[in-house]
Amino acid sequence: MEAEAGSAVRLKVFNLNCWAIPYMSKNRQVRMQHLGDFLNQKSFDLALLQEVWSERDFESLRQKLLPNYTWAHYFRSGFIGSGLCVFSKHPIQEIFQHTYSLNGYPYKFHHGDWFCGKAVGMLVLEIYGILVNAYVTHLHAEYNREHDNYLAHRVAQAWELAQFIQHTSRKADVVLLCGDLNSHPGDIGYRLVKEWLGLEDSYLETQDFQGCEDGCTMVPSNCFVNPREMEHFPRGVRIDYILFKAVSGFRITCESFSTTTGSGPEDTTRNSIPLSDHEALMATLSLRPAPLEQNSSSRRDAETQASLMGVLHEAWTEMGLGLAAARQWVYSTGHLFSLGLLLLFLGVGALLFEEIPWVAEALFMILGAIVLLGSGGLYLTSLHESKALYEAQAEIELAMEMAKEIQPETVELSSNSSLLRTTLQSESK
């Protein structure tokens, strides 16, 4: 943090999805060493990282960065950890972690999101009298854009993230959100977080940009990126962000914003190794005191309010579609559970008849137990999913009702929402 003329300060922020999966990510240890050297060399005020899946990697980074980054924290969640960690030059006053209610499915173990327990980590810093709430997160991966089975979960996470930030940042002067949202700029997840909170996007707001074309954070030129994933995106995709806003009495501008460009430090064989399969983001934010009347972040004009209503309606609709599918799974797995009980009952009942071979008895009981366990697990998972989606949808509907009071002309849109809600609920029964 550097003081500027006119009582303004600069905040240098670094964000990276490190892709540091033990035994799976290529050149993980070498890349983590390069990352430590890079952070020490650039001397950021705050570094926020995702996908640091090993606490050993975090501790190694912590020791390497200790001279320059005296404060650090690793957010622990799920079975294998959230992968989130932060390094700061400035004292961390508070830390808190919130794990998302929905995070994929446990039976899709090959994707692994459920086991890591995706979350948002919060830290509170006071810098030159400015109270900064910084958040780091990693939303559920997309995997297949054409058939995205996790869209409802990711949108629910985005809404939960937005609500969490809103309710924990009321005393803050500045809000900073960094992370991998796994959402393109036009996707509902990104737009929901950005518009509900009134955040600014560093890439869109910067006065000076250097890096990948269109600010992309996964690019074909990166040797760790699967070319098949980029077939429809020859320039790459932008899914990692540094978002910010001033809450009260301050004005924030992004003086410069840059990304790495698919290459990195050279290894012993003179080959360039990128820091990750994602590109790193680096932003220099300028914070200046501003009269309260000039800080319009808490006020929404008619056009902004109408856009927000559209985003809320789109998110609400997605929740409804996900809810209908989840309820169908509850219904189907409930019937499977009944079938398992029947098979188990037949197996036990067959013990009363000596004429029935023991092999048949055992088969009924084994099949019954397998069906009971499998359907029971799926039933509980689907029931939890439906309750979480219903709650998220109810919260969004209330938000639309409150926004309607501020913007009366959106009554027609809200009425259409209520009609669609009734239709979705009737289809799911």
Short mmCIF file of C-alpha atoms in Angstrom, two decimals:
data_model
loop_
_atom_site.label_atom_id
_atom_site.label_comp_id
_atom_site.label_asym_id
_atom_site.label_seq_id
_atom_site.Cartn_x
_atom_site.Cartn_y
_atom_site.Cartn_z
CA MET A 1 0.00 0.00 0.00
CA GLU A 2 1.45 3.28 -1.10
CA ALA A 3 0.30 6.75 -0.06
CA GLU A 4 -0.49 9.17 -2.88
CA ALA A 5 -1.04 12.89 -3.12
CA GLY A 6 -4.37 14.05 -1.80
CA SER A 7 -4.61 11.42 0.96
CA ALA A 8 -5.13 8.63 -1.57
CA VAL A 9 -3.61 5.17 -1.30
CA ARG A 10 -2.81 2.37 -3.70
CA LEU A 11 -3.69 -1.27 -3.10
CA LYS A 12 -1.86 -3.88 -5.18
CA VAL A 13 -3.85 -7.12 -5.45
CA PHE A 14 -2.89 -10.53 -6.86
CA ASN A 15 -5.29 -13.39 -7.67
CA LEU A 16 -4.57 -16.87 -9.05
CA ASN A 17 -6.21 -20.28 -9.35
CA CYS A 18 -3.02 -22.27 -8.70
CA TRP A 19 -4.14 -25.70 -10.02
CA ALA A 20 -2.10 -27.40 -7.29
CA ILE A 21 -3.61 -30.88 -6.97
CA PRO A 22 -1.17 -33.31 -5.30
CA TYR A 23 -0.09 -36.20 -7.56
CA MET A 24 -2.20 -34.89 -10.44
CA SER A 25 -1.18 -31.35 -11.42
CA LYS A 26 1.89 -31.16 -13.63
CA ASN A 27 5.04 -29.49 -12.27
CA ARG A 28 3.14 -28.56 -9.12
CA GLN A 29 6.11 -28.14 -6.78
CA VAL A 30 8.17 -26.22 -9.33
CA ARG A 31 5.26 -23.93 -10.07
CA MET A 32 4.63 -23.25 -6.40
CA GLN A 33 8.28 -22.30 -5.95
CA HIS A 34 8.04 -19.96 -8.94
CA LEU A 35 4.86 -18.49 -7.47
CA GLY A 36 6.63 -17.69 -4.20
CA ASP A 37 9.50 -16.02 -6.04
CA PHE A 38 7.05 -14.05 -8.19
CA LEU A 39 5.05 -12.77 -5.21
CA ASN A 40 8.20 -11.74 -3.35
CA GLN A 41 9.52 -9.94 -6.41
CA LYS A 42 6.31 -8.02 -7.18
CA SER A 43 5.53 -7.22 -3.54
CA PHE A 44 1.73 -7.10 -3.59
CA ASP A 45 -0.32 -5.87 -0.66
CA LEU A 46 -2.66 -8.84 -0.86
CA ALA A 47 -2.45 -12.21 -2.63
CA LEU A 48 -5.57 -14.38 -2.83
CA LEU A 49 -5.17 -17.95 -4.10
CA GLN A 50 -7.46 -20.82 -5.05
CA GLU A 51 -6.82 -24.54 -5.59
CA VAL A 52 -3.97 -24.81 -3.11
CA TRP A 53 -5.18 -28.28 -2.17
CA SER A 54 -2.22 -29.24 0.00
CA GLU A 55 -1.53 -27.62 3.36
CA ARG A 56 2.12 -28.52 2.83
CA ASP A 57 2.16 -26.30 -0.24
CA PHE A 58 0.56 -23.53 1.79
CA GLU A 59 3.12 -23.87 4.57
CA SER A 60 5.97 -23.88 2.04
CA LEU A 61 4.60 -20.72 0.48
CA ARG A 62 4.11 -19.18 3.90
CA GLN A 63 7.75 -19.72 4.85
CA LYS A 64 8.95 -18.42 1.50
CA LEU A 65 6.77 -15.31 1.68
CA LEU A 66 7.23 -14.59 5.38
CA PRO A 67 9.71 -11.71 4.95
CA ASN A 68 7.26 -9.76 2.77
CA TYR A 69 3.84 -11.16 3.70
CA THR A 70 3.71 -11.43 7.47
CA TRP A 71 0.04 -12.43 7.65
CA ALA A 72 -1.46 -15.54 6.07
CA HIS A 73 -4.39 -17.91 6.47
CA TYR A 74 -5.50 -21.22 4.94
CA PHE A 75 -9.25 -21.89 4.82
CA ARG A 76 -10.04 -25.49 5.73
CA SER A 77 -13.26 -27.06 4.50
CA GLY A 78 -14.78 -30.36 3.37
CA PHE A 79 -12.73 -33.54 3.21
CA ILE A 80 -9.78 -32.24 1.22
CA GLY A 81 -10.01 -28.50 1.93
CA SER A 82 -11.45 -25.49 0.15
CA GLY A 83 -8.13 -24.75 -1.59
CA LEU A 84 -8.44 -21.09 -0.56
CA CYS A 85 -5.66 -19.14 1.13
CA VAL A 86 -4.51 -15.53 1.52
CA PHE A 87 -1.23 -13.71 2.11
CA SER A 88 -1.18 -10.11 3.33
CA LYS A 89 1.34 -7.43 4.14
CA HIS A 90 -1.15 -5.86 6.51
CA PRO A 91 -2.53 -7.24 9.78
CA ILE A 92 -5.61 -9.42 9.41
CA GLN A 93 -8.12 -8.40 12.06
CA GLU A 94 -10.81 -10.99 11.40
CA ILE A 95 -11.23 -14.17 9.38
CA PHE A 96 -14.34 -16.18 8.63
CA GLN A 97 -15.30 -18.99 6.26
CA HIS A 98 -18.69 -19.87 4.86
CA THR A 99 -19.20 -23.21 3.09
CA TYR A 100 -21.80 -23.25 0.32
CA SER A 101 -25.01 -25.20 0.92
CA LEU A 102 -24.89 -26.82 -2.52
CA ASN A 103 -21.71 -28.15 -4.10
CA GLY A 104 -22.38 -30.88 -6.62
CA TYR A 105 -23.04 -34.53 -5.86
CA PRO A 106 -21.04 -37.02 -3.74
CA TYR A 107 -21.59 -39.86 -6.23
CA LYS A 108 -19.82 -37.87 -8.97
CA PHE A 109 -16.51 -38.46 -7.26
CA HIS A 110 -14.56 -38.02 -10.51
CA HIS A 111 -15.40 -34.30 -10.39
CA GLY A 112 -14.52 -33.91 -6.74
CA ASP A 113 -16.19 -30.57 -5.99
CA TRP A 114 -18.44 -32.07 -3.30
CA PHE A 115 -15.47 -33.50 -1.40
CA CYS A 116 -13.53 -30.23 -1.23
CA GLY A 117 -16.41 -28.22 0.19
CA LYS A 118 -16.35 -25.07 -1.95
CA ALA A 119 -16.54 -21.96 0.21
CA VAL A 120 -15.92 -18.23 0.50
CA GLY A 121 -13.23 -16.97 2.84
CA MET A 122 -13.44 -13.49 4.37
CA LEU A 123 -10.73 -11.38 5.95
CA VAL A 124 -10.98 -7.92 7.46
CA LEU A 125 -8.07 -5.49 7.16
CA GLU A 126 -7.64 -1.92 8.40
CA ILE A 127 -5.21 -0.03 6.20
CA TYR A 128 -4.48 3.63 6.86
CA GLY A 129 -7.80 3.84 8.67
CA ILE A 130 -9.69 2.25 5.75
CA LEU A 131 -11.68 -0.86 6.69
CA VAL A 132 -11.31 -3.40 3.87
CA ASN A 133 -13.39 -6.58 3.64
CA ALA A 134 -11.64 -8.96 1.23
CA TYR A 135 -13.27 -12.16 -0.01
CA VAL A 136 -11.78 -15.12 -1.88
CA THR A 137 -13.88 -17.88 -3.44
CA HIS A 138 -14.03 -20.69 -5.99
CA LEU A 139 -17.42 -21.67 -7.39
CA HIS A 140 -18.40 -25.07 -8.78
CA ALA A 141 -16.70 -26.04 -12.05
CA GLU A 142 -18.65 -26.14 -15.29
CA TYR A 143 -17.17 -29.30 -16.89
CA ASN A 144 -19.56 -29.30 -19.87
CA ARG A 145 -20.89 -25.95 -21.08
CA GLU A 146 -23.41 -27.46 -23.52
CA HIS A 147 -24.87 -29.79 -20.89
CA ASP A 148 -24.14 -28.05 -17.61
CA ASN A 149 -25.56 -30.28 -14.88
CA TYR A 150 -24.25 -27.96 -12.18
CA LEU A 151 -25.67 -24.64 -13.38
CA ALA A 152 -28.35 -24.46 -10.68
CA HIS A 153 -25.76 -25.24 -8.00
CA ARG A 154 -23.34 -22.60 -9.30
CA VAL A 155 -26.08 -19.96 -9.49
CA ALA A 156 -27.18 -20.88 -5.96
CA GLN A 157 -23.56 -20.48 -4.84
CA ALA A 158 -23.35 -17.10 -6.56
CA TRP A 159 -26.49 -15.94 -4.77
CA GLU A 160 -25.22 -17.28 -1.44
CA LEU A 161 -21.90 -15.51 -2.06
CA ALA A 162 -23.66 -12.23 -2.83
CA GLN A 163 -25.84 -12.53 0.28
CA PHE A 164 -22.84 -13.40 2.46
CA ILE A 165 -20.89 -10.38 1.25
CA GLN A 166 -23.89 -8.08 1.63
CA HIS A 167 -24.52 -9.09 5.24
CA THR A 168 -20.87 -9.10 6.36
CA SER A 169 -19.64 -5.90 4.70
CA ARG A 170 -22.04 -3.32 6.13
CA LYS A 171 -19.34 -1.81 8.34
CA ALA A 172 -16.65 -1.92 5.66
CA ASP A 173 -15.39 1.04 3.66
CA VAL A 174 -14.17 -1.11 0.78
CA VAL A 175 -15.27 -4.52 -0.55
CA LEU A 176 -12.87 -6.65 -2.58
CA LEU A 177 -13.88 -9.97 -4.16
CA CYS A 178 -11.33 -12.20 -5.88
CA GLY A 179 -11.57 -15.72 -7.21
CA ASP A 180 -12.54 -18.21 -9.85
CA LEU A 181 -16.28 -17.83 -10.42
CA ASN A 182 -16.29 -20.44 -13.23
CA SER A 183 -18.63 -18.07 -15.06
CA HIS A 184 -18.08 -16.10 -18.25
CA PRO A 185 -18.87 -12.35 -18.10
CA GLY A 186 -22.24 -12.93 -19.75
CA ASP A 187 -23.23 -15.83 -17.47
CA ILE A 188 -25.90 -15.46 -14.84
CA GLY A 189 -23.57 -16.32 -11.93
CA TYR A 190 -21.18 -13.45 -12.65
CA ARG A 191 -23.96 -10.96 -13.41
CA LEU A 192 -25.88 -11.91 -10.26
CA VAL A 193 -22.93 -11.26 -7.95
CA LYS A 194 -21.83 -8.11 -9.76
CA GLU A 195 -25.23 -6.43 -10.09
CA TRP A 196 -26.73 -7.42 -6.75
CA LEU A 197 -23.72 -6.04 -4.89
CA GLY A 198 -22.97 -3.18 -7.28
CA LEU A 199 -19.38 -4.33 -7.82
CA GLU A 200 -16.97 -2.99 -10.42
CA ASP A 201 -14.88 -5.30 -12.61
CA SER A 202 -11.18 -4.39 -12.61
CA TYR A 203 -10.72 -5.46 -16.23
CA LEU A 204 -13.63 -3.30 -17.41
CA GLU A 205 -12.76 -0.30 -15.26
CA THR A 206 -8.98 -0.15 -15.61
CA GLN A 207 -7.19 2.80 -17.14
CA ASP A 208 -4.25 0.64 -18.20
CA PHE A 209 -4.53 -3.02 -19.26
CA GLN A 210 -1.78 -5.42 -20.27
CA GLY A 211 -2.16 -9.14 -20.79
CA CYS A 212 -4.24 -11.72 -22.64
CA GLU A 213 -6.71 -10.54 -25.25
CA ASP A 214 -10.13 -9.72 -23.76
CA GLY A 215 -8.66 -10.25 -20.29
CA CYS A 216 -8.98 -14.02 -20.67
CA THR A 217 -7.72 -16.14 -17.80
CA MET A 218 -7.64 -19.52 -19.56
CA VAL A 219 -5.94 -19.32 -22.94
CA PRO A 220 -4.97 -21.89 -25.61
CA SER A 221 -1.34 -20.76 -25.49
CA ASN A 222 -1.01 -22.07 -21.93
CA CYS A 223 0.60 -25.53 -22.16
CA PHE A 224 -1.46 -26.82 -19.21
CA VAL A 225 -4.81 -26.02 -20.83
CA ASN A 226 -6.62 -28.85 -22.61
CA PRO A 227 -7.03 -27.73 -26.27
CA ARG A 228 -10.40 -29.51 -26.47
CA GLU A 229 -11.81 -27.18 -23.83
CA MET A 230 -10.88 -24.20 -26.00
CA GLU A 231 -12.33 -25.45 -29.30
CA HIS A 232 -15.20 -22.96 -29.19
CA PHE A 233 -13.11 -20.23 -27.56
CA PRO A 234 -10.04 -19.56 -29.74
CA ARG A 235 -9.13 -16.47 -27.69
CA GLY A 236 -9.74 -18.19 -24.37
CA VAL A 237 -12.24 -17.57 -21.58
CA ARG A 238 -12.46 -15.10 -18.71
CA ILE A 239 -13.64 -16.81 -15.51
CA ASP A 240 -11.33 -15.30 -12.85
CA TYR A 241 -12.03 -11.85 -11.46
CA ILE A 242 -10.98 -9.01 -9.19
CA LEU A 243 -14.16 -7.12 -8.29
CA PHE A 244 -14.46 -4.14 -5.96
CA LYS A 245 -16.64 -1.33 -4.66
CA ALA A 246 -16.56 1.52 -2.17
CA VAL A 247 -19.25 1.22 0.48
CA SER A 248 -19.09 4.65 2.09
CA GLY A 249 -17.02 7.79 1.90
CA PHE A 250 -14.50 6.53 -0.65
CA ARG A 251 -13.97 6.37 -4.38
CA ILE A 252 -12.07 3.49 -5.99
CA THR A 253 -10.51 3.40 -9.43
CA CYS A 254 -8.45 0.70 -11.07
CA GLU A 255 -5.24 2.36 -12.25
CA SER A 256 -3.79 -0.72 -13.88
CA PHE A 257 -4.78 -4.30 -14.51
CA SER A 258 -2.72 -7.10 -16.06
CA THR A 259 -2.65 -10.84 -16.55
CA THR A 260 0.09 -13.32 -17.19
CA THR A 261 0.13 -14.53 -20.80
CA GLY A 262 0.45 -18.29 -20.83
CA SER A 263 4.15 -18.41 -20.04
CA GLY A 264 6.20 -18.24 -16.88
CA PRO A 265 9.69 -18.54 -15.37
CA GLU A 266 12.09 -20.89 -17.11
CA ASP A 267 12.98 -24.22 -15.52
CA THR A 268 16.42 -25.89 -15.50
CA THR A 269 15.93 -27.03 -19.10
CA ARG A 270 15.25 -23.43 -20.21
CA ASN A 271 11.59 -24.27 -20.80
CA SER A 272 8.97 -21.73 -19.78
CA ILE A 273 6.55 -23.08 -17.18
CA PRO A 274 3.31 -21.13 -16.52
CA LEU A 275 2.36 -20.52 -12.91
CA SER A 276 -0.90 -22.44 -13.47
CA ASP A 277 -3.40 -23.49 -16.11
CA HIS A 278 -5.14 -20.21 -15.22
CA GLU A 279 -3.57 -16.81 -15.79
CA ALA A 280 -2.79 -14.68 -12.76
CA LEU A 281 -4.59 -11.34 -12.26
CA MET A 282 -2.82 -8.24 -10.94
CA ALA A 283 -4.62 -5.00 -10.16
CA THR A 284 -3.55 -1.66 -8.70
CA LEU A 285 -6.52 0.03 -7.05
CA SER A 286 -6.53 3.68 -6.02
CA LEU A 287 -8.60 4.60 -2.97
CA ARG A 288 -9.51 8.23 -2.37
CA PRO A 289 -11.83 9.86 0.17
CA ALA A 290 -14.99 11.15 -1.45
CA PRO A 291 -17.95 13.17 -0.19
CA LEU A 292 -20.90 10.93 0.59
CA GLU A 293 -23.04 12.60 -2.07
CA GLN A 294 -20.50 11.59 -4.73
CA ASN A 295 -20.56 7.96 -3.70
CA SER A 296 -23.57 6.60 -5.55
CA SER A 297 -22.75 2.90 -5.08
CA SER A 298 -25.73 2.48 -2.76
CA ARG A 299 -28.20 4.09 -5.18
CA ARG A 300 -29.59 2.53 -8.31
CA ASP A 301 -31.04 4.44 -11.24
CA ALA A 302 -34.04 3.13 -13.18
CA GLU A 303 -31.96 1.43 -15.86
CA THR A 304 -29.73 -0.31 -13.32
CA GLN A 305 -32.76 -1.39 -11.29
CA ALA A 306 -34.45 -2.85 -14.36
CA SER A 307 -31.27 -4.74 -15.25
CA LEU A 308 -31.05 -6.10 -11.72
CA MET A 309 -34.66 -7.28 -11.88
CA GLY A 310 -33.87 -9.13 -15.09
CA VAL A 311 -30.86 -10.83 -13.51
CA LEU A 312 -32.87 -11.81 -10.42
CA HIS A 313 -35.65 -13.18 -12.59
CA GLU A 314 -33.17 -15.23 -14.63
CA ALA A 315 -31.55 -16.62 -11.47
CA TRP A 316 -34.97 -17.35 -9.98
CA THR A 317 -35.97 -19.25 -13.12
CA GLU A 318 -32.78 -21.33 -13.02
CA MET A 319 -33.48 -22.18 -9.38
CA GLY A 320 -36.96 -23.30 -10.39
CA LEU A 321 -35.66 -25.60 -13.11
CA GLY A 322 -33.11 -27.11 -10.75
CA LEU A 323 -35.75 -27.51 -8.06
CA ALA A 324 -38.09 -29.35 -10.43
CA ALA A 325 -35.30 -31.78 -11.37
CA ALA A 326 -34.32 -32.31 -7.72
CA ARG A 327 -37.90 -33.06 -6.72
CA GLN A 328 -38.19 -35.56 -9.54
CA TRP A 329 -35.11 -37.32 -8.14
CA VAL A 330 -36.69 -37.32 -4.66
CA TYR A 331 -39.80 -38.94 -6.12
CA SER A 332 -37.88 -41.56 -8.12
CA THR A 333 -35.41 -42.50 -5.39
CA GLY A 334 -38.30 -42.79 -2.91
CA HIS A 335 -39.82 -45.46 -5.13
CA LEU A 336 -36.46 -47.22 -5.41
CA PHE A 337 -36.18 -47.21 -1.64
CA SER A 338 -39.60 -48.89 -1.42
CA LEU A 339 -38.40 -51.51 -3.91
CA GLY A 340 -35.36 -52.18 -1.76
CA LEU A 341 -37.56 -52.67 1.27
CA LEU A 342 -39.69 -55.12 -0.70
CA LEU A 343 -36.65 -57.15 -1.81
CA LEU A 344 -35.31 -57.23 1.71
CA PHE A 345 -38.72 -58.31 3.04
CA LEU A 346 -38.90 -61.11 0.44
CA GLY A 347 -35.44 -62.30 1.46
CA VAL A 348 -36.39 -62.41 5.14
CA GLY A 349 -39.74 -63.99 4.36
CA ALA A 350 -38.09 -66.67 2.25
CA LEU A 351 -36.35 -67.95 5.38
CA LEU A 352 -39.70 -69.30 6.53
CA PHE A 353 -39.96 -71.65 3.54
CA GLU A 354 -37.56 -74.57 3.39
CA GLU A 355 -38.40 -75.22 -0.28
CA ILE A 356 -36.71 -71.96 -1.37
CA PRO A 357 -32.94 -72.40 -1.94
CA TRP A 358 -30.68 -70.39 0.35
CA VAL A 359 -29.05 -68.85 -2.71
CA ALA A 360 -32.33 -67.16 -3.66
CA GLU A 361 -32.81 -65.98 -0.10
CA ALA A 362 -29.33 -64.47 0.00
CA LEU A 363 -29.81 -62.88 -3.43
CA PHE A 364 -33.02 -61.14 -2.35
CA MET A 365 -31.38 -59.83 0.81
CA ILE A 366 -28.19 -58.65 -0.92
CA LEU A 367 -30.11 -56.94 -3.71
CA GLY A 368 -32.46 -55.37 -1.19
CA ALA A 369 -29.57 -54.03 0.89
CA ILE A 370 -27.80 -52.62 -2.18
CA VAL A 371 -30.97 -50.92 -3.45
CA LEU A 372 -31.76 -49.60 0.03
CA LEU A 373 -28.32 -48.10 0.57
CA GLY A 374 -28.02 -46.66 -2.94
CA SER A 375 -31.51 -45.22 -3.16
CA GLY A 376 -31.35 -43.99 0.43
CA GLY A 377 -28.18 -42.04 -0.26
CA LEU A 378 -29.59 -40.59 -3.47
CA TYR A 379 -32.86 -39.74 -1.73
CA LEU A 380 -31.12 -37.82 1.06
CA THR A 381 -28.85 -36.03 -1.44
CA SER A 382 -31.80 -35.02 -3.62
CA LEU A 383 -33.86 -33.98 -0.61
CA HIS A 384 -31.05 -31.74 0.62
CA GLU A 385 -30.66 -30.31 -2.89
CA SER A 386 -34.36 -29.55 -3.25
CA LYS A 387 -34.54 -27.82 0.14
CA ALA A 388 -31.46 -25.69 -0.61
CA LEU A 389 -32.75 -24.70 -4.06
CA TYR A 390 -36.19 -23.91 -2.67
CA GLU A 391 -34.63 -21.67 -0.02
CA ALA A 392 -32.47 -19.87 -2.59
CA GLN A 393 -35.46 -19.38 -4.86
CA ALA A 394 -37.54 -18.01 -1.99
CA GLU A 395 -34.79 -15.54 -1.07
CA ILE A 396 -34.50 -14.34 -4.66
CA GLU A 397 -38.28 -13.98 -4.93
CA LEU A 398 -38.31 -11.82 -1.81
CA ALA A 399 -35.47 -9.75 -3.24
CA MET A 400 -37.55 -9.18 -6.39
CA GLU A 401 -40.54 -8.13 -4.31
CA MET A 402 -38.43 -5.62 -2.39
CA ALA A 403 -36.90 -4.31 -5.60
CA LYS A 404 -40.40 -3.96 -7.05
CA GLU A 405 -41.30 -1.55 -4.25
CA ILE A 406 -38.34 0.61 -5.24
CA GLN A 407 -39.11 0.32 -8.96
CA PRO A 408 -42.93 0.05 -9.39
CA GLU A 409 -42.74 -0.36 -13.17
CA THR A 410 -41.29 -3.84 -12.70
CA VAL A 411 -44.64 -5.17 -11.44
CA GLU A 412 -45.34 -6.91 -14.73
CA LEU A 413 -42.00 -8.75 -14.62
CA SER A 414 -42.65 -9.84 -11.03
CA SER A 415 -46.13 -11.04 -11.95
CA ASN A 416 -44.65 -13.14 -14.72
CA SER A 417 -42.21 -14.54 -12.16
CA SER A 418 -45.07 -15.61 -9.89
CA LEU A 419 -46.83 -17.28 -12.82
CA LEU A 420 -43.66 -19.13 -13.80
CA ARG A 421 -43.12 -20.20 -10.18
CA THR A 422 -46.61 -21.72 -10.05
CA THR A 423 -45.96 -23.55 -13.34
CA LEU A 424 -42.61 -24.96 -12.19
CA GLN A 425 -44.04 -26.11 -8.87
CA SER A 426 -46.95 -27.84 -10.57
CA GLU A 427 -44.59 -29.60 -13.01
CA SER A 428 -42.37 -30.82 -10.19
CA LYS A 429 -45.22 -32.46 -8.27
#
